[in-house]
Amino acid sequence: MGENVDASDGAEVKRSVGRPSNYSLDIAIEICARLATGESLNSICRDESMPGLSTVYRWIAAQDEFRELYARAREDQADTLADEIVDISDDAHNDWMERNGKDDVGWQLNGEHIQRSRLRVDARKWVAAKLKPKKYGERVQQELTGADGGPLQTQQTVYVIQEAESRALESDLQGSV
């Protein structure tokens, strides 16, 4: 998968062709920077200058340094997605279309664009909640109360076994062993 190239001193140098597969801190930093700005890992790995998806996953498993950078980049990505949610929600561009047809002259609501914007917002909300659940996840709080909203009442029941019953039970247990 390499190509031989003549060096200036006449020696042949092997130049690699194709995607990088050996771990490189520079490439790892670029991947993380692109993730933090909201780009998906799939999109990054489609770039011919970047390693393939399986290579990145292998780097995450094998390289502690990259694993930490990647985790931080994913947390930053959640914040970027939250910012994008506000931008998408505030952007009314293309919400209305001008119609010049025979039966529909004037401005008309562009429902398809609005639905697409809603989908984009919902997808980002879901991903942000998964990446940073403490900040963007839904808060679920559960309260336990007793009757009529009062405090919980606990009850303990103690059974006292008579000595004769205890011996009978003990002998039954020994007989079954």
XYZ file of N, CA and C in Angstrom:
531
model
N 0.812 -1.185 0.000
C 0.000 0.000 0.000
C 0.852 1.243 0.000
N 2.091 1.075 -0.316
C 2.981 2.208 -0.357
C 3.470 2.454 -1.761
N 4.106 3.567 -1.938
C 4.598 3.951 -3.245
C 6.039 4.401 -3.052
N 6.957 3.900 -3.892
C 8.357 4.280 -3.769
C 8.596 5.600 -4.482
N 9.304 6.488 -3.829
C 9.591 7.809 -4.376
C 11.087 8.034 -4.238
N 11.698 8.606 -5.260
C 13.132 8.916 -5.192
C 13.345 10.133 -4.324
N 14.239 9.996 -3.358
C 14.598 11.122 -2.494
C 15.654 11.952 -3.206
N 15.936 13.108 -2.680
C 16.900 14.013 -3.321
C 18.296 13.412 -3.360
N 18.619 12.500 -2.431
C 19.953 11.897 -2.428
C 20.004 10.607 -3.237
N 18.930 10.290 -3.937
C 18.910 9.110 -4.788
C 18.342 7.877 -4.120
N 18.173 7.877 -2.802
C 17.627 6.714 -2.095
C 16.111 6.696 -2.263
N 15.583 5.498 -2.277
C 14.132 5.362 -2.387
C 13.498 5.465 -1.008
N 12.432 6.235 -0.919
C 11.694 6.415 0.321
C 10.279 5.913 0.074
N 9.784 5.123 1.010
C 8.429 4.595 0.861
C 7.435 5.600 1.437
N 6.501 6.049 0.621
C 5.472 6.993 1.039
C 4.152 6.236 1.107
N 3.453 6.376 2.206
C 2.207 5.635 2.337
C 1.100 6.315 1.542
N 0.255 5.504 0.996
C -0.891 5.971 0.233
C -2.125 5.447 0.939
N -3.142 6.247 1.050
C -4.370 5.790 1.688
C -4.550 6.427 3.046
N -5.495 5.881 3.751
C -5.855 6.421 5.060
C -4.811 6.083 6.110
N -4.637 6.976 7.090
C -3.716 6.647 8.187
C -4.322 5.569 9.086
N -3.497 4.651 9.550
C -3.995 3.625 10.464
C -3.167 3.545 11.736
N -1.945 4.058 11.697
C -1.124 4.104 12.907
C -1.519 5.328 13.724
N -1.550 5.158 15.050
C -1.964 6.238 15.923
C -1.050 7.442 15.773
N -1.673 8.616 15.673
C -0.943 9.873 15.587
C -1.661 10.881 16.475
N -0.922 11.511 17.376
C -1.513 12.505 18.271
C -2.089 13.677 17.480
N -1.400 14.095 16.419
C -1.897 15.212 15.608
C -3.254 14.886 14.984
N -3.390 13.691 14.455
C -4.666 13.278 13.858
C -5.719 13.139 14.944
N -5.342 12.584 16.090
C -6.281 12.438 17.206
C -6.807 13.801 17.649
N -5.935 14.785 17.730
C -6.339 16.142 18.123
C -7.274 16.743 17.079
N -6.993 16.521 15.807
C -7.879 17.045 14.756
C -9.256 16.394 14.814
N -9.291 15.090 15.020
C -10.574 14.387 15.148
C -11.378 14.987 16.304
N -10.734 15.170 17.429
C -11.422 15.698 18.615
C -11.869 17.141 18.418
N -11.060 17.938 17.743
C -11.446 19.324 17.474
C -12.680 19.369 16.574
N -12.711 18.511 15.589
C -13.867 18.482 14.681
C -15.108 17.954 15.393
N -14.938 16.962 16.272
C -16.072 16.473 17.063
C -16.632 17.584 17.945
N -15.749 18.313 18.603
C -16.166 19.365 19.535
C -16.954 20.464 18.831
N -16.706 20.664 17.541
C -17.441 21.695 16.799
C -18.740 21.169 16.216
N -19.102 19.929 16.567
C -20.401 19.409 16.166
C -20.393 18.441 15.000
N -19.261 18.210 14.386
C -19.202 17.289 13.250
C -19.304 15.849 13.765
N -20.012 15.017 13.038
C -20.167 13.627 13.476
C -18.896 12.827 13.181
N -18.687 11.786 13.956
C -17.521 10.928 13.729
C -17.618 10.258 12.360
N -18.817 9.881 11.940
C -18.987 9.293 10.598
C -18.513 10.253 9.517
N -18.889 11.513 9.641
C -18.493 12.519 8.658
C -16.976 12.707 8.660
N -16.390 12.767 9.827
C -14.936 12.934 9.935
C -14.227 11.757 9.265
N -14.707 10.549 9.529
C -14.049 9.353 8.996
C -14.283 9.155 7.497
N -15.240 9.859 6.916
C -15.421 9.812 5.455
C -14.362 10.642 4.743
N -13.735 11.563 5.471
C -12.660 12.387 4.922
C -11.476 11.459 4.615
N -10.992 11.496 3.410
C -9.909 10.600 2.981
C -8.608 10.813 3.754
N -8.433 11.977 4.343
C -7.200 12.234 5.099
C -7.299 11.743 6.543
N -8.457 11.237 6.924
C -8.690 10.754 8.288
C -8.752 9.227 8.299
N -8.469 8.619 9.445
C -8.571 7.155 9.538
C -10.041 6.723 9.455
N -10.237 5.469 9.135
C -11.584 4.917 9.071
C -12.188 4.779 10.462
N -13.488 4.568 10.495
C -14.222 4.479 11.748
C -13.686 3.365 12.650
N -13.424 2.200 12.079
C -12.928 1.090 12.902
C -11.549 1.402 13.480
N -10.733 2.138 12.744
C -9.416 2.537 13.246
C -9.565 3.484 14.431
N -10.482 4.439 14.328
C -10.703 5.381 15.428
C -11.172 4.629 16.665
N -12.100 3.699 16.496
C -12.566 2.915 17.643
C -11.429 2.096 18.254
N -10.552 1.582 17.423
C -9.401 0.828 17.921
C -8.468 1.752 18.709
N -8.267 2.981 18.218
C -7.435 3.956 18.931
C -8.047 4.291 20.288
N -9.364 4.456 20.331
C -10.038 4.776 21.597
C -9.797 3.669 22.610
N -9.879 2.428 22.165
C -9.690 1.290 23.059
C -8.235 1.150 23.509
N -7.295 1.498 22.644
C -5.886 1.222 22.929
C -5.108 2.407 23.505
N -5.539 3.615 23.253
C -4.755 4.795 23.623
C -5.451 5.594 24.723
N -4.912 5.553 25.946
C -5.498 6.298 27.064
C -5.583 7.795 26.768
N -4.535 8.322 26.186
C -4.484 9.753 25.862
C -5.632 10.139 24.920
N -5.822 9.351 23.880
C -6.886 9.630 22.908
C -8.259 9.428 23.546
N -8.381 8.425 24.385
C -9.664 8.155 25.042
C -10.102 9.372 25.869
N -9.160 9.982 26.581
C -9.471 11.177 27.384
C -9.814 12.371 26.499
N -9.049 12.573 25.432
C -9.331 13.665 24.497
C -10.710 13.481 23.855
N -10.999 12.244 23.482
C -12.267 11.921 22.816
C -13.447 12.166 23.757
N -13.322 11.749 25.010
C -14.403 11.950 25.983
C -14.656 13.448 26.190
N -13.609 14.227 26.298
C -13.756 15.679 26.468
C -14.386 16.312 25.226
N -13.966 15.853 24.058
C -14.525 16.383 22.805
C -16.025 16.080 22.707
N -16.430 14.909 23.156
C -17.853 14.561 23.127
C -18.652 15.440 24.092
N -18.090 15.751 25.252
C -18.766 16.664 26.176
C -18.895 18.051 25.562
N -17.833 18.512 24.912
C -17.877 19.810 24.241
C -18.880 19.795 23.093
N -18.977 18.663 22.428
C -19.925 18.532 21.321
C -21.359 18.742 21.811
N -21.672 18.269 22.999
C -23.015 18.462 23.558
C -23.321 19.951 23.702
N -22.356 20.736 24.151
C -22.554 22.180 24.281
C -22.729 22.829 22.908
N -21.971 22.364 21.927
C -22.113 22.883 20.563
C -23.501 22.577 20.019
N -23.972 21.356 20.248
C -25.312 20.982 19.777
C -26.384 21.840 20.437
N -26.205 22.157 21.716
C -27.169 23.025 22.408
C -27.184 24.415 21.774
N -26.019 24.931 21.407
C -25.961 26.227 20.717
C -26.654 26.155 19.362
N -26.450 25.039 18.649
C -27.093 24.876 17.344
C -28.610 24.819 17.476
N -29.112 24.249 18.564
C -30.557 24.186 18.788
C -31.132 25.599 18.822
N -30.465 26.497 19.523
C -30.927 27.884 19.588
C -30.871 28.531 18.208
N -29.769 28.313 17.479
C -29.636 28.894 16.139
C -30.731 28.399 15.198
N -30.984 27.103 15.202
C -32.008 26.527 14.323
C -33.384 27.064 14.699
N -33.653 27.137 15.987
C -34.959 27.612 16.454
C -35.189 29.074 16.104
N -34.153 29.885 16.150
C -34.284 31.307 15.864
C -34.291 31.631 14.365
N -33.884 30.695 13.542
C -33.772 30.942 12.106
C -35.122 30.734 11.422
N -35.753 31.810 11.028
C -37.047 31.741 10.343
C -36.872 31.766 8.826
N -35.644 31.760 8.364
C -35.352 31.756 6.936
C -36.020 30.545 6.277
N -36.722 30.734 5.234
C -37.431 29.686 4.478
C -38.663 29.139 5.185
N -39.108 29.768 6.267
C -40.363 29.328 6.889
C -41.560 29.706 6.014
N -41.373 30.708 5.200
C -42.423 31.149 4.283
C -41.891 31.107 2.858
N -42.767 30.750 1.895
C -42.384 30.710 0.485
C -43.366 31.582 -0.304
N -42.821 32.214 -1.311
C -43.681 33.008 -2.178
C -44.213 32.112 -3.284
N -45.513 32.121 -3.462
C -46.161 31.318 -4.497
C -46.692 32.241 -5.583
N -46.462 31.863 -6.801
C -46.935 32.667 -7.923
C -47.747 31.827 -8.900
N -48.353 30.775 -8.401
C -49.158 29.910 -9.260
C -50.525 30.491 -9.530
N -51.291 29.796 -10.328
C -52.620 30.237 -10.728
C -53.563 30.343 -9.526
N -53.522 29.333 -8.657
C -54.452 29.294 -7.527
C -53.824 29.690 -6.198
N -52.514 29.855 -6.168
C -51.878 30.128 -4.871
C -50.879 31.276 -4.960
N -51.391 32.478 -5.098
C -50.560 33.667 -5.178
C -50.327 34.192 -3.761
N -49.097 34.607 -3.485
C -48.771 35.182 -2.183
C -47.828 34.301 -1.393
N -47.764 34.603 -0.113
C -46.863 33.881 0.770
C -47.585 32.717 1.428
N -46.880 31.597 1.530
C -47.464 30.392 2.120
C -46.465 29.776 3.096
N -46.985 29.253 4.180
C -46.150 28.606 5.184
C -45.449 27.390 4.578
N -44.153 27.274 4.818
C -43.370 26.149 4.308
C -43.303 25.079 5.398
N -44.336 24.257 5.473
C -44.441 23.238 6.508
C -43.304 22.228 6.479
N -42.827 21.905 5.292
C -41.728 20.936 5.170
C -40.463 21.473 5.842
N -40.175 22.743 5.641
C -38.988 23.343 6.259
C -39.131 23.390 7.780
N -40.320 23.718 8.243
C -40.552 23.780 9.682
C -40.418 22.391 10.306
N -40.948 21.369 9.641
C -40.820 19.999 10.152
C -39.363 19.551 10.167
N -38.609 19.919 9.144
C -37.182 19.561 9.084
C -36.426 20.256 10.225
N -36.754 21.511 10.481
C -36.112 22.229 11.593
C -36.443 21.570 12.925
N -37.691 21.155 13.087
C -38.098 20.480 14.331
C -37.320 19.171 14.493
N -37.162 18.429 13.400
C -36.398 17.172 13.441
C -34.938 17.444 13.811
N -34.354 18.480 13.234
C -32.961 18.821 13.534
C -32.796 19.188 15.009
N -33.740 19.950 15.543
C -33.686 20.330 16.953
C -33.841 19.097 17.837
N -34.840 18.253 17.536
C -35.079 17.060 18.353
C -33.884 16.110 18.341
N -33.266 15.942 17.178
C -32.091 15.057 17.089
C -30.951 15.597 17.943
N -30.731 16.890 17.886
C -29.650 17.492 18.678
C -29.954 17.428 20.169
N -31.215 17.629 20.538
C -31.584 17.525 21.959
C -31.318 16.109 22.468
N -31.680 15.113 21.678
C -31.503 13.725 22.093
C -30.017 13.404 22.256
N -29.204 13.790 21.268
C -27.769 13.492 21.334
C -27.115 14.240 22.495
N -27.454 15.508 22.666
C -26.873 16.286 23.772
C -27.226 15.659 25.117
N -28.464 15.169 25.245
C -28.883 14.530 26.504
C -28.113 13.241 26.754
N -27.758 12.526 25.709
C -26.984 11.290 25.868
C -25.514 11.583 26.152
N -24.972 12.622 25.528
C -23.563 12.953 25.725
C -23.299 13.599 27.083
N -24.242 14.398 27.559
C -24.062 15.125 28.818
C -25.379 15.099 29.590
N -25.738 13.933 30.134
C -27.060 13.777 30.747
C -27.303 14.665 31.963
N -26.270 14.964 32.744
C -26.479 15.808 33.923
C -26.894 17.222 33.531
N -26.403 17.686 32.411
C -26.702 19.051 31.980
C -27.904 19.119 31.049
N -28.023 18.176 30.107
C -29.057 18.261 29.079
C -30.109 17.159 29.156
N -29.931 16.199 30.054
C -30.896 15.108 30.179
C -32.139 15.558 30.924
N -33.177 14.777 30.792
C -34.410 15.086 31.511
C -34.220 14.710 32.965
N -34.608 15.595 33.843
C -34.455 15.362 35.267
C -35.679 14.610 35.772
N -35.453 13.457 36.334
C -36.532 12.658 36.894
C -36.359 12.644 38.402
N -37.388 13.046 39.093
C -37.326 13.080 40.549
C -38.489 12.266 41.080
N -38.207 11.407 42.011
C -39.228 10.546 42.572
C -39.307 10.785 44.076
N -40.527 10.989 44.555
C -40.728 11.196 45.978
C -41.629 10.094 46.504
N -41.278 9.599 47.650
C -42.103 8.598 48.313
C -42.749 9.234 49.528
N -44.061 9.101 49.608
C -44.766 9.643 50.762
C -45.739 8.589 51.267
N -46.145 8.785 52.484
C -47.117 7.887 53.089
C -48.535 8.305 52.736
N -49.477 7.779 53.475
C -50.883 8.073 53.237
C -51.145 9.570 53.364
N -51.929 10.095 52.458
C -52.320 11.503 52.438
C -51.122 12.454 52.405
N -50.024 12.028 51.781
C -48.852 12.878 51.632
C -47.983 12.963 52.868
N -48.320 12.217 53.902
C -47.544 12.240 55.144
C -46.263 11.440 55.017
N -45.531 11.352 56.110
C -44.272 10.593 56.072
C -44.544 9.094 55.934
N -43.544 8.397 55.417
C -43.652 6.943 55.297
C -43.658 6.315 56.678
N -44.496 5.342 56.855
C -44.560 4.600 58.108
C -43.950 3.226 57.861
N -43.053 2.819 58.718
C -42.478 1.485 58.605
C -43.020 0.630 59.738
N -43.120 -0.630 59.448
C -43.665 -1.545 60.450
C -42.819 -2.804 60.446
N -42.444 -3.274 61.624
C -41.701 -4.514 61.753
C -42.570 -5.499 62.516
N -42.600 -6.701 62.000
C -43.359 -7.754 62.669
C -42.385 -8.821 63.135
N -42.457 -9.147 64.417
C -41.591 -10.165 64.997
C -42.474 -11.341 65.386
N -42.116 -12.488 64.888
C -42.856 -13.699 65.233
C -42.089 -14.452 66.315
N -42.766 -14.803 67.376
C -42.153 -15.557 68.466
C -42.621 -16.994 68.325
N -41.661 -17.884 68.216
C -41.986 -19.301 68.076
C -41.815 -19.948 69.446
N -42.821 -20.649 69.853
C -42.754 -21.341 71.141
C -41.661 -22.393 71.086
N -41.088 -22.705 72.232
C -39.977 -23.639 72.307
C -40.353 -25.004 71.753
N -41.527 -25.488 71.993
C -41.948 -26.801 71.500
C -42.059 -26.784 69.984
N -42.636 -25.716 69.443
C -42.751 -25.597 67.991
C -41.377 -25.507 67.354
N -40.445 -24.807 68.028
C -39.095 -24.644 67.524
C -38.392 -25.997 67.443
N -38.540 -26.847 68.508
C -37.913 -28.185 68.494
C -38.509 -29.048 67.400
N -39.817 -28.981 67.225
C -40.465 -29.778 66.178
C -39.976 -29.361 64.813
N -39.878 -28.065 64.591
C -39.382 -27.555 63.317
C -37.942 -27.982 63.100
N -37.131 -27.937 64.169
C -35.733 -28.337 64.077
C -35.596 -29.814 63.736
N -36.398 -30.643 64.360
C -36.323 -32.079 64.067
C -36.826 -32.388 62.681
N -37.818 -31.653 62.210
C -38.306 -31.837 60.834
C -37.195 -31.496 59.827
N -36.489 -30.421 60.128
C -35.405 -30.014 59.234
C -34.264 -31.010 59.240
N -33.926 -31.573 60.422
C -32.850 -32.553 60.514
C -33.254 -33.859 59.832
N -34.511 -34.198 59.929
C -34.991 -35.441 59.313
C -34.984 -35.370 57.786
N -35.128 -34.179 57.251
C -35.166 -34.051 55.784
C -33.784 -33.967 55.176
N -32.738 -33.825 56.017
C -31.369 -33.707 55.508
C -30.758 -35.023 55.236
